[in-house]
Each structure stands twice: as structure tokens, then as C-alpha cells.
Coordinates of C-alpha atoms in Angstrom, one line a residue:
Chain B
Q42 CA 67.8 116.6 139.6
V43 CA 71.1 114.9 139.8
Q44 CA 71.7 112.3 142.5
L45 CA 75.0 110.8 143.6
Q46 CA 75.6 107.7 145.7
E47 CA 79.0 106.5 147.0
S48 CA 79.8 102.9 147.4
G49 CA 82.8 100.9 148.6
P50 CA 84.4 99.1 151.5
G51 CA 83.9 100.8 154.9
L52 CA 87.1 99.3 156.3
V53 CA 90.6 99.4 154.7
K54 CA 93.9 98.1 156.2
P55 CA 96.8 100.4 156.6
S56 CA 99.1 100.6 153.5
E57 CA 96.4 99.2 151.3
T58 CA 94.4 101.0 148.6
L59 CA 91.1 102.8 149.3
S60 CA 88.7 102.4 146.4
L61 CA 85.3 104.1 146.1
T62 CA 82.7 104.5 143.4
C63 CA 80.1 107.2 142.9
T64 CA 77.1 106.4 140.8
V65 CA 75.4 109.4 139.1
S66 CA 71.7 109.3 138.2
G67 CA 69.4 112.0 136.8
G68 CA 72.1 113.5 134.6
S69 CA 75.0 112.5 132.3
I70 CA 78.5 112.2 133.6
S71 CA 79.8 113.4 130.3
T72 CA 79.4 117.0 131.4
Y73 CA 80.7 119.0 134.3
S74 CA 83.5 118.1 136.7
W75 CA 83.2 115.3 139.2
S76 CA 84.9 115.6 142.5
W77 CA 85.8 113.8 145.7
I78 CA 85.8 115.6 149.1
R79 CA 86.4 114.1 152.5
Q80 CA 85.8 115.0 156.1
P81 CA 87.9 113.4 158.9
P82 CA 86.1 112.8 162.2
G83 CA 85.7 116.1 164.0
K84 CA 87.3 118.1 161.3
G85 CA 86.3 120.2 158.3
L86 CA 85.9 119.4 154.6
E87 CA 89.0 118.7 152.4
W88 CA 89.0 118.7 148.6
I89 CA 90.6 115.6 147.2
G90 CA 90.4 116.2 143.5
Y91 CA 88.3 116.3 140.3
F92 CA 87.9 114.7 136.9
Y93 CA 86.8 117.1 134.2
Y94 CA 84.6 115.6 131.5
S95 CA 87.2 116.6 128.9
G96 CA 89.6 114.2 130.5
S97 CA 91.7 116.4 132.6
T98 CA 92.3 115.9 136.3
N99 CA 93.5 118.0 139.2
Y100 CA 94.3 116.8 142.7
N101 CA 95.0 118.3 146.1
P102 CA 98.8 118.7 146.2
S103 CA 98.9 117.1 149.6
L104 CA 97.4 113.9 148.2
K105 CA 98.5 114.1 144.6
S106 CA 101.1 111.3 144.8
R107 CA 98.5 108.8 146.1
V108 CA 95.2 109.8 144.3
T109 CA 93.6 108.7 141.0
I110 CA 90.2 109.8 139.9
S111 CA 88.7 108.1 136.9
V112 CA 85.4 108.0 135.0
D113 CA 83.4 105.2 133.5
T114 CA 80.9 106.9 131.1
S115 CA 79.3 103.6 130.2
K116 CA 78.1 103.1 133.8
N117 CA 77.7 106.8 134.6
Q118 CA 80.1 106.4 137.5
F119 CA 83.4 107.9 138.6
S120 CA 85.9 106.4 141.1
L121 CA 88.5 107.3 143.6
K122 CA 91.6 105.3 144.4
L123 CA 93.9 106.4 147.3
T124 CA 97.0 104.3 147.8
S125 CA 99.1 103.6 150.9
V126 CA 96.4 104.7 153.3
T127 CA 97.0 105.4 157.0
A128 CA 94.8 106.2 159.9
A129 CA 94.9 109.9 158.8
D130 CA 92.8 108.9 155.8
T131 CA 89.9 107.8 158.0
A132 CA 87.1 110.1 156.9
V133 CA 83.6 110.4 155.5
Y134 CA 84.1 110.5 151.7
Y135 CA 81.7 112.5 149.5
C136 CA 81.4 112.6 145.8
A137 CA 80.1 115.8 144.3
R138 CA 79.3 117.5 141.0
E139 CA 81.2 120.7 140.4
E140 CA 79.4 123.4 138.4
G141 CA 81.5 126.5 137.8
S142 CA 83.7 126.1 140.9
Y143 CA 80.9 125.2 143.3
Y144 CA 79.3 121.9 144.2
S145 CA 75.7 121.7 143.1
G146 CA 75.2 118.1 144.0
W147 CA 76.6 115.8 146.7
G148 CA 76.3 112.2 147.7
Q149 CA 75.3 111.3 151.3
G150 CA 78.9 110.3 152.1
T151 CA 80.4 107.0 153.1
L152 CA 82.6 106.4 156.2
V153 CA 85.9 104.7 155.5
T154 CA 87.9 103.6 158.4
V155 CA 91.6 102.7 158.1
S156 CA 92.5 100.1 160.7
S157 CA 94.1 96.7 160.9
Chain S
Q158 CA 94.5 122.3 155.7
S159 CA 91.7 125.0 155.8
V160 CA 93.0 128.3 154.6
L161 CA 89.6 130.0 155.1
T162 CA 88.8 130.8 158.7
Q163 CA 85.3 130.8 160.2
P164 CA 84.2 131.2 163.8
P165 CA 83.7 127.8 165.4
S166 CA 80.2 128.6 166.5
V167 CA 77.5 131.2 166.5
S168 CA 74.1 131.2 168.2
G169 CA 70.8 133.1 168.2
A170 CA 67.3 132.9 169.3
P171 CA 64.5 132.1 166.9
G172 CA 63.7 135.1 164.7
Q173 CA 67.1 136.7 165.2
R174 CA 69.8 137.4 162.6
V175 CA 73.2 135.8 162.7
T176 CA 76.2 136.2 160.5
I177 CA 79.1 133.9 159.7
S178 CA 82.4 135.3 158.5
C179 CA 84.8 133.6 156.2
T180 CA 88.3 135.1 156.2
G181 CA 90.8 134.3 153.5
S182 CA 93.8 135.9 151.8
S183 CA 95.1 137.5 148.7
S184 CA 95.5 134.1 147.0
N185 CA 91.8 133.1 147.3
I186 CA 89.0 135.5 148.2
G187 CA 91.2 138.6 147.9
A188 CA 92.2 137.4 144.4
G189 CA 88.6 137.8 143.3
Y190 CA 87.6 134.1 143.3
D191 CA 84.0 133.5 144.1
V192 CA 82.8 132.3 147.6
H193 CA 80.2 129.6 148.0
W194 CA 78.4 128.4 151.1
Y195 CA 77.0 125.0 152.2
Q196 CA 74.7 123.9 155.0
H197 CA 75.6 120.5 156.4
L198 CA 73.7 118.3 158.8
P199 CA 75.8 115.4 160.0
G200 CA 74.9 112.2 158.2
T201 CA 73.4 114.0 155.2
A202 CA 74.7 115.4 152.0
P203 CA 75.9 119.0 152.2
K204 CA 73.5 121.4 150.6
L205 CA 74.5 124.4 148.4
L206 CA 73.1 127.6 150.0
I207 CA 74.9 130.4 148.2
Y208 CA 77.0 130.4 145.0
G209 CA 79.0 133.1 143.3
N210 CA 79.2 135.2 146.6
S211 CA 75.5 136.1 146.7
N212 CA 73.3 133.9 144.5
R213 CA 70.7 131.5 145.9
P214 CA 69.9 128.3 144.1
S215 CA 66.2 127.7 143.6
G216 CA 64.5 126.4 146.7
V217 CA 66.8 128.2 149.2
P218 CA 64.8 130.6 151.3
D219 CA 65.7 134.3 151.0
R220 CA 66.5 134.3 154.7
F221 CA 69.9 133.3 153.6
S222 CA 72.2 135.9 151.9
G223 CA 75.8 136.1 151.1
S224 CA 78.3 139.0 150.5
K225 CA 82.0 139.4 149.8
S226 CA 84.4 142.3 150.4
G227 CA 88.2 142.3 150.2
T228 CA 89.6 139.1 151.6
S229 CA 86.4 138.1 153.5
A230 CA 82.9 136.9 152.9
S231 CA 79.8 136.6 155.0
L232 CA 76.7 134.5 155.3
A233 CA 73.7 136.0 157.0
I234 CA 70.7 134.2 158.2
T235 CA 67.7 136.3 159.1
G236 CA 64.6 135.1 160.9
L237 CA 66.5 132.2 162.4
Q238 CA 64.6 129.0 162.6
A239 CA 65.1 125.7 164.5
E240 CA 65.7 123.9 161.2
D241 CA 68.7 126.2 160.5
E242 CA 70.7 124.5 163.3
A243 CA 73.6 122.9 161.3
D244 CA 77.2 123.3 160.3
Y245 CA 78.0 125.9 157.6
Y246 CA 81.1 125.9 155.4
C247 CA 82.4 128.5 153.0
Q248 CA 84.4 127.4 149.9
S249 CA 86.6 129.1 147.3
Y250 CA 89.5 128.6 145.0
D251 CA 93.1 129.2 146.0
S252 CA 95.8 130.0 143.4
S253 CA 98.8 129.5 145.6
L254 CA 99.1 125.7 145.3
S255 CA 98.7 124.7 141.7
G256 CA 94.9 125.1 141.7
L257 CA 93.2 124.0 144.9
Y258 CA 89.7 124.2 146.1
V259 CA 89.5 125.2 149.7
F260 CA 86.9 125.0 152.4
G261 CA 86.4 127.1 155.5
T262 CA 86.9 125.6 159.0
G263 CA 83.2 125.4 159.5
T264 CA 80.7 127.1 161.8
K265 CA 78.1 125.4 164.0
V266 CA 74.9 127.4 164.2
T267 CA 72.9 126.8 167.3
V268 CA 69.3 128.0 167.7
L269 CA 68.7 128.8 171.3

């Protein structure tokens, strides 16, 4: 069974870049799509974007100008970069495996706080 | 940014049946896109409960069932148990914004 684990700084300063990595175990990252999803405090889930194993990406239009998702197949990892962060980007960030438009595996989530 | 609307909360006594609605529009559920459901306990990884409108992954009890009609979908929990107390989210695809996966607003299920 696939397992995912997020890692990265828990605190990022305003205007800087948020960088997170998701390590995948129990399955190859060279199949399926790999996504990032976030949940601001007290709010619902928001899809950030995905990287498809063929190399294509798709991002939430509201975040598209600031988001990059990339994959490192040698490490079985994929990453999220979100630039020019503000307090509104404070959230629990989840990585997930997409399988036919649904998410069949999720990480535990990591809280990222944007504050000076 | 949720375009799928769910009731904020539902509750029921142990053993009862509860349903959670997920209301969308002609650009998502009404366009024929599948609806999926997740159970989420704070601090843990969300868990896939229903995929493709009504299919249960292996290991999910048959107390959970899903359906879809028109621009809405529903999740039913029969024989409610204390361990079912959690947040539940529906999810689908929306074609109105260059391809966007959308989640519901979320529903807190309380077991009385």
C-alpha cells in the first residue's frame, strides 16, 4: 500500500517561497498523478495542483502564477513551491496520489504558518 | 473557493442512518463528472470512502454508500457508530476554470 509523507519548514516569512517535499513509499512515482491539497485553519480542502507522470502539470487557476510542482523520480519524491506567500497561505498541506480523478492515498499533512 | 455545497453538520444516535448532501452545478456534478467522498479526522490523513459515485474501496464497511443524481450527490451512513464521528468531504471535477478539482465545504458528523 502506498504511503506518502510531507516534509519541509513549518514557518515561512511573508513574501518568501514555501517549499515542501512528499516522499512516496510502497509504489513507484512513475505512474499516476501526484497532487498537493491544502486546508487553511477552520476551512475546507483546496486543490493546489498536480504533476502527471507523463510530465504534464495542472494548477488551480487562483494559484497558478505562484505554484510549481515537480517530481524527482530518482528519489521517489515530488515537491511543491509556492512563491510570494502571505498569511492567507497558512494551511495544512497534504500530498496525495490521484487515481482516476480521486485521491487514493494521502499524507498525514504538514502545517505551514506564514508569519514574520 | 468551494463550489460544492454540503451541510455544515449532521448528527444521529448510534445505529441510526444519516445522509450528507453535496450540491454542485452544471459544470461539475451535473456535467457527469464522478463524485468521491472522504472521511477526515483532524490531524490524520483523509481517507477515501467512496469513489466513482458509489464504489467502496476494499476495507470500507458497507455501512457507507454513495449515490448521485442530477447536480447533487449523497453519502449515507447506516448503523452509525461512534468511530464515524469525523468530517466528510465530497470531491469532483469542474470544467468551468480550465480544469479544476473541487471539494465540498465539508460536513461534521456527530454521533450523539
